PDB file of N, CA and C in Angstrom:
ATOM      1  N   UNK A   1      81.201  80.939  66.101  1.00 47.00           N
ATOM      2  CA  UNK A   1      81.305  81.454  67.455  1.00 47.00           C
ATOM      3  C   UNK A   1      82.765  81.312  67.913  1.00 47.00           C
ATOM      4  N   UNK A   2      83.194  82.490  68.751  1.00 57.00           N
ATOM      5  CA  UNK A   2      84.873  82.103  68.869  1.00 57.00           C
ATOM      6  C   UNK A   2      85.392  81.599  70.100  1.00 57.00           C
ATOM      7  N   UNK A   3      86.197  80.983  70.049  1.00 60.00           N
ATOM      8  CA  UNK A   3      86.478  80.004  71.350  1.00 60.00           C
ATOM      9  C   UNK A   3      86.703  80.498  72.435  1.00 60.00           C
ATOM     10  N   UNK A   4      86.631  80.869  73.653  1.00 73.00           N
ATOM     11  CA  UNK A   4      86.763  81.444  74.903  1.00 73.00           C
ATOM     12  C   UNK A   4      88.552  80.745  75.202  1.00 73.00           C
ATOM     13  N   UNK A   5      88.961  79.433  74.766  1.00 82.00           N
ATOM     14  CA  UNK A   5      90.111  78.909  75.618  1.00 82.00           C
ATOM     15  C   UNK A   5      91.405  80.000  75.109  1.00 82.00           C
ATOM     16  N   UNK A   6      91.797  80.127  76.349  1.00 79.00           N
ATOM     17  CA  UNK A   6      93.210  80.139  76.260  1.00 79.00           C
ATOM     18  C   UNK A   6      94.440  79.506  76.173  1.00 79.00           C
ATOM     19  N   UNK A   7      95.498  80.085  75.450  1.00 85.00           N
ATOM     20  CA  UNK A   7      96.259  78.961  75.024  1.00 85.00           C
ATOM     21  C   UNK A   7      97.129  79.124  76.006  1.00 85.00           C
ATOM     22  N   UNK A   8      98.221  78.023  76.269  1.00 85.00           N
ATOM     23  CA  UNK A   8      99.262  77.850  77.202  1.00 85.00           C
ATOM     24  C   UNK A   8     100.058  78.872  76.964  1.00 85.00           C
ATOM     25  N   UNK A   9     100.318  79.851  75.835  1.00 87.00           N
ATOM     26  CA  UNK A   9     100.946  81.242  76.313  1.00 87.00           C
ATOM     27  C   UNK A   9     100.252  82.349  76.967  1.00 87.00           C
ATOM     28  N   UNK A  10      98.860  82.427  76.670  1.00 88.00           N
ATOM     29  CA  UNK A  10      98.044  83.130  77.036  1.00 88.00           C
ATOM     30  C   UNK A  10      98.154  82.804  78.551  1.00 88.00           C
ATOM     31  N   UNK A  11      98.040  81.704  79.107  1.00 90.00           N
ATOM     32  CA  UNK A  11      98.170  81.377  80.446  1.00 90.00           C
ATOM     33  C   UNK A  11      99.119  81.347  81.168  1.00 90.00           C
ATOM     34  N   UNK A  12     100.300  81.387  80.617  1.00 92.00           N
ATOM     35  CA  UNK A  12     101.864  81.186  80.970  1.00 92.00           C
ATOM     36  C   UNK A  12     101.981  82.838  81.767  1.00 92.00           C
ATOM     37  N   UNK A  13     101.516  83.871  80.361  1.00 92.00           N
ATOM     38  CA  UNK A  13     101.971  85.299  80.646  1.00 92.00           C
ATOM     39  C   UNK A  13     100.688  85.768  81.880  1.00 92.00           C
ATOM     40  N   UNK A  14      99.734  85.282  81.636  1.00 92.00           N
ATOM     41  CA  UNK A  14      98.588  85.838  82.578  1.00 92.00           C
ATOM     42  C   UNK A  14      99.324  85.772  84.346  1.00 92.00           C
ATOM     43  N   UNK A  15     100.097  84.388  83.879  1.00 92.00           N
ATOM     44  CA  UNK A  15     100.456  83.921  85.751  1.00 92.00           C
ATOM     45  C   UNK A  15     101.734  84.789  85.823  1.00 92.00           C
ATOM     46  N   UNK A  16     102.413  84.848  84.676  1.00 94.00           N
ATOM     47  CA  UNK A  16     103.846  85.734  84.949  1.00 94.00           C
ATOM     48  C   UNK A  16     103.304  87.142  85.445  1.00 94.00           C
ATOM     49  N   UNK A  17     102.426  87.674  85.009  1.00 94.00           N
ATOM     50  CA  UNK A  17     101.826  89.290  85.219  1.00 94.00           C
ATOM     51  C   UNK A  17     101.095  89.000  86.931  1.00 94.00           C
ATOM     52  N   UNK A  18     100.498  88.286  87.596  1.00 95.00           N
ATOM     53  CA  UNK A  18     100.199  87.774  88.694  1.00 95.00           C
ATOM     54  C   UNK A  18     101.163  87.247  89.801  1.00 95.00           C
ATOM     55  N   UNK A  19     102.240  87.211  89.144  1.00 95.00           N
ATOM     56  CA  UNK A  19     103.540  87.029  90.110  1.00 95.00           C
ATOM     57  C   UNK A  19     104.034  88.209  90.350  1.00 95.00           C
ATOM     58  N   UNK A  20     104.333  88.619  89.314  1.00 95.00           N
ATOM     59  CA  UNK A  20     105.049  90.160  89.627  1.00 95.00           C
ATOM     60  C   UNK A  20     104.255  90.897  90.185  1.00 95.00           C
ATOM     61  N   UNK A  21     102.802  90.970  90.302  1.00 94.00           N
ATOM     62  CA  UNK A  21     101.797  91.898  90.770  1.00 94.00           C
ATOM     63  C   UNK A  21     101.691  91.342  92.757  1.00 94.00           C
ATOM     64  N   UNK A  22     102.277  90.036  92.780  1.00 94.00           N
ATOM     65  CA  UNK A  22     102.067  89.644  93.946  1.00 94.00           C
ATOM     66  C   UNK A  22     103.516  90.059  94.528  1.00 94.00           C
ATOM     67  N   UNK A  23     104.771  89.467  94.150  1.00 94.00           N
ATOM     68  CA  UNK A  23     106.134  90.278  93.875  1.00 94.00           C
ATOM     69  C   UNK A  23     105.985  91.313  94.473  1.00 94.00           C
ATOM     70  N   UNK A  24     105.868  92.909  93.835  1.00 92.00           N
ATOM     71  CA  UNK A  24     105.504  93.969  93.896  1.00 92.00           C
ATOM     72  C   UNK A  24     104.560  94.111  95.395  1.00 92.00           C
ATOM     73  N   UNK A  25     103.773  93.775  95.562  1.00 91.00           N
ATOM     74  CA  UNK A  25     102.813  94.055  96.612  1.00 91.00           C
ATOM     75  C   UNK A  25     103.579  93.555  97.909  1.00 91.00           C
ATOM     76  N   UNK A  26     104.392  92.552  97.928  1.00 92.00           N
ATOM     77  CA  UNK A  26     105.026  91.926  98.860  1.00 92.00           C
ATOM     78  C   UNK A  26     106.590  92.692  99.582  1.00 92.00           C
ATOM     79  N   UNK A  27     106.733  93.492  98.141  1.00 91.00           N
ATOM     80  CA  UNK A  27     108.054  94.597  98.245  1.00 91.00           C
ATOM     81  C   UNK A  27     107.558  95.537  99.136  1.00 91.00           C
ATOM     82  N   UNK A  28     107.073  95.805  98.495  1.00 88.00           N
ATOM     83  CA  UNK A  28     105.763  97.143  99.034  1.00 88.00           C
ATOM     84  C   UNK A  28     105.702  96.972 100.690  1.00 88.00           C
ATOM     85  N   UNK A  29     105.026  96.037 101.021  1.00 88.00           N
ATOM     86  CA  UNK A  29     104.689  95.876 102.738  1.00 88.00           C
ATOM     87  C   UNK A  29     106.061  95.943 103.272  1.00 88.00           C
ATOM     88  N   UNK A  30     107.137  95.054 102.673  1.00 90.00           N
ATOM     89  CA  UNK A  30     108.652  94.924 103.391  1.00 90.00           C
ATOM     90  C   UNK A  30     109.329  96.627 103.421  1.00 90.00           C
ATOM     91  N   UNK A  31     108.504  97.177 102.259  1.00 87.00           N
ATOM     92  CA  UNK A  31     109.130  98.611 102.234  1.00 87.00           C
ATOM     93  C   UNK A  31     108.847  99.398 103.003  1.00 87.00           C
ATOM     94  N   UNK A  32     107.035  99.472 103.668  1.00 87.00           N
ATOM     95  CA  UNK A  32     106.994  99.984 104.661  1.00 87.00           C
ATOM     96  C   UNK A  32     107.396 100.066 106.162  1.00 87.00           C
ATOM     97  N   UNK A  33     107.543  98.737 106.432  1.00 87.00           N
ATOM     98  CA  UNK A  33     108.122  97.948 107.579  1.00 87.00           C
ATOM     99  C   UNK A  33     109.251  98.467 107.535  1.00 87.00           C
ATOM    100  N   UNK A  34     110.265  98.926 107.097  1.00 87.00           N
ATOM    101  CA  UNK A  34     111.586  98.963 106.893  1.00 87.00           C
ATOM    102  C   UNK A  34     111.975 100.423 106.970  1.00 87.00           C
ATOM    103  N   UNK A  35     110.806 101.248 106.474  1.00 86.00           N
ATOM    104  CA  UNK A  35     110.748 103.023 106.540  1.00 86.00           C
ATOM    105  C   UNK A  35     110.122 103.250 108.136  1.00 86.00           C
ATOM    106  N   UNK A  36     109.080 102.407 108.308  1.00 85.00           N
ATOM    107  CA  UNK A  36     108.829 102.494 109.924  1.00 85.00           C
ATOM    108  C   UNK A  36     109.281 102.260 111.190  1.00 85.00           C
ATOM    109  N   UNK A  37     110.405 101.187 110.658  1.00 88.00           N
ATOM    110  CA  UNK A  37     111.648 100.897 111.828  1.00 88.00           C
ATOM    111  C   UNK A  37     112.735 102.354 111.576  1.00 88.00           C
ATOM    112  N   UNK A  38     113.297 102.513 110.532  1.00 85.00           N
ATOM    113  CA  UNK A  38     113.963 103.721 110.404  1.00 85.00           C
ATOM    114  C   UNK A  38     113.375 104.846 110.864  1.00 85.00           C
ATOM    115  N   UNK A  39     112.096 105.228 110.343  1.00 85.00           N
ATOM    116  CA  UNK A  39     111.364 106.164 111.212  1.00 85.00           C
ATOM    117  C   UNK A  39     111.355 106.290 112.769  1.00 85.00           C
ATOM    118  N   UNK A  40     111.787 105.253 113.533  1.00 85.00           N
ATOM    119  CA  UNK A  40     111.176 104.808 114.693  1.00 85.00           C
ATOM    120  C   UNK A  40     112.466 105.244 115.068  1.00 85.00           C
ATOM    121  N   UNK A  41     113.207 104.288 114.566  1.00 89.00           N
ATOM    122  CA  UNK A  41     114.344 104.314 115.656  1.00 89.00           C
ATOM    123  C   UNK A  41     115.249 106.141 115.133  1.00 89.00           C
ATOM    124  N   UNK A  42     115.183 106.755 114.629  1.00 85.00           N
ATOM    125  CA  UNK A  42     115.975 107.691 114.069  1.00 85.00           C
ATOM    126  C   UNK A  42     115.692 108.458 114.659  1.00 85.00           C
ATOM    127  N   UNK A  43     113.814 108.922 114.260  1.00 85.00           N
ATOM    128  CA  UNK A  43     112.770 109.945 114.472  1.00 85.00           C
ATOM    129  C   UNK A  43     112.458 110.253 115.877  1.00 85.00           C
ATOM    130  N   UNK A  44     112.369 109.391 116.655  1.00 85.00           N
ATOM    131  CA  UNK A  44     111.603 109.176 118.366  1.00 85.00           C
ATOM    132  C   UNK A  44     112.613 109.487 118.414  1.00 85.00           C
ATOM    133  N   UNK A  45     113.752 109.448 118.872  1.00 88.00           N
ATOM    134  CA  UNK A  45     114.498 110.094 119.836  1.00 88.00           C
ATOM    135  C   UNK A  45     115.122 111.633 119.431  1.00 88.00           C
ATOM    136  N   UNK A  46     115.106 111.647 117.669  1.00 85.00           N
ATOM    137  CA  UNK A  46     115.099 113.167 117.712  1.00 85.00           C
ATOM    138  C   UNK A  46     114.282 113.963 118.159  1.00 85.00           C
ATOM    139  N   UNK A  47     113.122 113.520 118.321  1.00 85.00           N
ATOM    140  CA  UNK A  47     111.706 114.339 118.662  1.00 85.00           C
ATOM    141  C   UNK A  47     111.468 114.205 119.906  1.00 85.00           C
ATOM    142  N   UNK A  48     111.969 113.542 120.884  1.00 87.00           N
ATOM    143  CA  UNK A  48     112.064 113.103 122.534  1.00 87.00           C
ATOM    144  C   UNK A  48     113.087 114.509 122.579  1.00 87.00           C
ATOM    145  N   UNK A  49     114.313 114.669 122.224  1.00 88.00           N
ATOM    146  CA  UNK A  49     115.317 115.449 122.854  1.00 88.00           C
ATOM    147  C   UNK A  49     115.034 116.414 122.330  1.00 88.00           C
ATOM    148  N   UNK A  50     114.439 116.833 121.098  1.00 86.00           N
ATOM    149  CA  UNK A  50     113.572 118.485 121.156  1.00 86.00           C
ATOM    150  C   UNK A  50     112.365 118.572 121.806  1.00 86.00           C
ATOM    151  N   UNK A  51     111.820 117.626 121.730  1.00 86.00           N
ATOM    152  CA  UNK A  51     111.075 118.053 122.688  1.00 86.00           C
ATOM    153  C   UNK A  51     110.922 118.508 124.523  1.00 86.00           C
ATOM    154  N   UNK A  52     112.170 117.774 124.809  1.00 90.00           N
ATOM    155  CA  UNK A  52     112.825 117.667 126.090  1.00 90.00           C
ATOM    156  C   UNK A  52     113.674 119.386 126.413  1.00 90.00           C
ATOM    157  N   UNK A  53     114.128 119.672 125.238  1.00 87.00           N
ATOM    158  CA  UNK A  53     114.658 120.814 124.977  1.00 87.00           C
ATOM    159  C   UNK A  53     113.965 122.342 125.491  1.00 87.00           C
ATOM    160  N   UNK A  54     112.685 122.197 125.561  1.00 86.00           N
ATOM    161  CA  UNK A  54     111.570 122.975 125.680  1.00 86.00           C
ATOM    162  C   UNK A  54     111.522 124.008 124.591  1.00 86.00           C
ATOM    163  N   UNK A  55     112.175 124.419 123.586  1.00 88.00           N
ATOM    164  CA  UNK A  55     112.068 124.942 122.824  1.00 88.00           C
ATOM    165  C   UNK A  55     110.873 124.414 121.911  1.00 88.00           C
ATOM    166  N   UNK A  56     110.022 125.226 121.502  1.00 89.00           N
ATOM    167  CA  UNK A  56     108.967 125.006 120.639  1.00 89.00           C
ATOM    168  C   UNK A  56     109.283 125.107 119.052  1.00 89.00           C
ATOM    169  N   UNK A  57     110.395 126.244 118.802  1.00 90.00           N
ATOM    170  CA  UNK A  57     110.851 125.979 117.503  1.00 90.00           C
ATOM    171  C   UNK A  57     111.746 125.224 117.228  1.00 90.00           C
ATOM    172  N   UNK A  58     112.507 124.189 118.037  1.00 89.00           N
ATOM    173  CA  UNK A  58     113.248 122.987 117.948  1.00 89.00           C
ATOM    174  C   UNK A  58     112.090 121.784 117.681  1.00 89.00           C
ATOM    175  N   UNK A  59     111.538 121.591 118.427  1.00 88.00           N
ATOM    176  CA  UNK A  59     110.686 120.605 118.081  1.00 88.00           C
ATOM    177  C   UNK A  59     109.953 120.808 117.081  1.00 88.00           C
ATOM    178  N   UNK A  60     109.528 122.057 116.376  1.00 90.00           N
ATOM    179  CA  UNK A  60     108.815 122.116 115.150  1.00 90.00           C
ATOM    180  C   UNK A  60     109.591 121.681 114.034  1.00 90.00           C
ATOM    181  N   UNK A  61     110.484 121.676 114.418  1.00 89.00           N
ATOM    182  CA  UNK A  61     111.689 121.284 113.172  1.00 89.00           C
ATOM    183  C   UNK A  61     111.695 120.335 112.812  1.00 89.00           C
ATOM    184  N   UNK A  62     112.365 119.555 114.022  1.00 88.00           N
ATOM    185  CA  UNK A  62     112.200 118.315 114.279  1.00 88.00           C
ATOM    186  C   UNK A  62     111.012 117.734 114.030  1.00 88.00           C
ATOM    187  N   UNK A  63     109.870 117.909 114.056  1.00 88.00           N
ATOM    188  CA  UNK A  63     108.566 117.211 113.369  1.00 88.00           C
ATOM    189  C   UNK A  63     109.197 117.857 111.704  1.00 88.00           C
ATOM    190  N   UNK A  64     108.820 118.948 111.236  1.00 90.00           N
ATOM    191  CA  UNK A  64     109.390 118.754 109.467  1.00 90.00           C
ATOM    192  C   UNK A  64     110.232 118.266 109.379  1.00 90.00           C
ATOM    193  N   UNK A  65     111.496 117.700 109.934  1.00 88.00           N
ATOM    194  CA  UNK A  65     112.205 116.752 109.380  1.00 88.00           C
ATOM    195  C   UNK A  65     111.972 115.371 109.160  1.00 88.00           C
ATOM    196  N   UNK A  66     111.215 114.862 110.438  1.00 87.00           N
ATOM    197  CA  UNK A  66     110.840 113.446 110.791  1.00 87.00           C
ATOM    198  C   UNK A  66     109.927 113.309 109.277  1.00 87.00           C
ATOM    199  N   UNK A  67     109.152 114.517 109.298  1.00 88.00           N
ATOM    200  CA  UNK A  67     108.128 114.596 108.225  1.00 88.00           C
ATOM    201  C   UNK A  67     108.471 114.256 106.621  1.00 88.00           C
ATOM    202  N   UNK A  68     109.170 115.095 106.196  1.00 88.00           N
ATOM    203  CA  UNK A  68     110.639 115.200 105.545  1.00 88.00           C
ATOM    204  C   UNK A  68     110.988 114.029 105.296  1.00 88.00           C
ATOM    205  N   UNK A  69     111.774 113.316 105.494  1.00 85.00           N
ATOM    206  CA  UNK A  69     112.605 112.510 105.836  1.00 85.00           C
ATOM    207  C   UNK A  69     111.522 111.154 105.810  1.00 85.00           C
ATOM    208  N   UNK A  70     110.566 111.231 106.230  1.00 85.00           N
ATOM    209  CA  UNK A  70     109.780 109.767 105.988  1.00 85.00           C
ATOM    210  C   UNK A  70     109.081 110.050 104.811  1.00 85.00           C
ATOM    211  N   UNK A  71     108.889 110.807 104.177  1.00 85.00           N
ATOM    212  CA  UNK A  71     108.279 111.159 102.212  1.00 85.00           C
ATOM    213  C   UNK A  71     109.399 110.833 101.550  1.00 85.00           C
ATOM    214  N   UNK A  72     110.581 111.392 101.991  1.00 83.00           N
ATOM    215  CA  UNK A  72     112.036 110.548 101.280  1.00 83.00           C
ATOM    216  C   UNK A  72     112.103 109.316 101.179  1.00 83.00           C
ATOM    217  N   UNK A  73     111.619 108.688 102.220  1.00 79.00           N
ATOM    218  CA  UNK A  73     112.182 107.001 102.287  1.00 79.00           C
ATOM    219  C   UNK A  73     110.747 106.871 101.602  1.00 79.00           C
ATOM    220  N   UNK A  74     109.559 107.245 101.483  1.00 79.00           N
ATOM    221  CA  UNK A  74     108.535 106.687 101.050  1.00 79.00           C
ATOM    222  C   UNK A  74     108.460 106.838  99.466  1.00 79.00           C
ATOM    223  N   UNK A  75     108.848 107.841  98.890  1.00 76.00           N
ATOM    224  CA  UNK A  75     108.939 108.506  97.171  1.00 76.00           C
ATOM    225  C   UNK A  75     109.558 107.304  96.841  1.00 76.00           C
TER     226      UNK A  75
END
């Protein structure tokens, strides 16, 4: 019958692959946080002053760019 234990490399790499997976996930949240302040502060006021503009095809723009422009920082 074959032994279930793992050996201290087997366990070494299991926790190294569990760091980086926690690593990674932790990038991840800081990455969004960081596209949503840029979003925020960039986006809202381009989209306040077209929209303020009364032009309807200014502000449509201005939403595909905001749009645009936050798939960039997100890719």
């Amino acid at each position: 019958m074959p032994s279930t234990e793992l050996s201290d490399d087997d366990v070494r790499e299991i926790a190294r692959e569990e760091t980086r997976k926690a690593i990674r996930s932790e990038l991840r949240g800081y990455a969004y946080g960081v596209v949503g302040l840029v979003v925020g502060f960039l986006g809202l006021p381009l989209l306040f002053m077209a929209a303020s503009s009364g032009n309807l095809a200014v502000v449509a723009v201005a939403v595909v760019a905001l749009v645009g422009f936050t798939a960039l920082l997100l890719w």
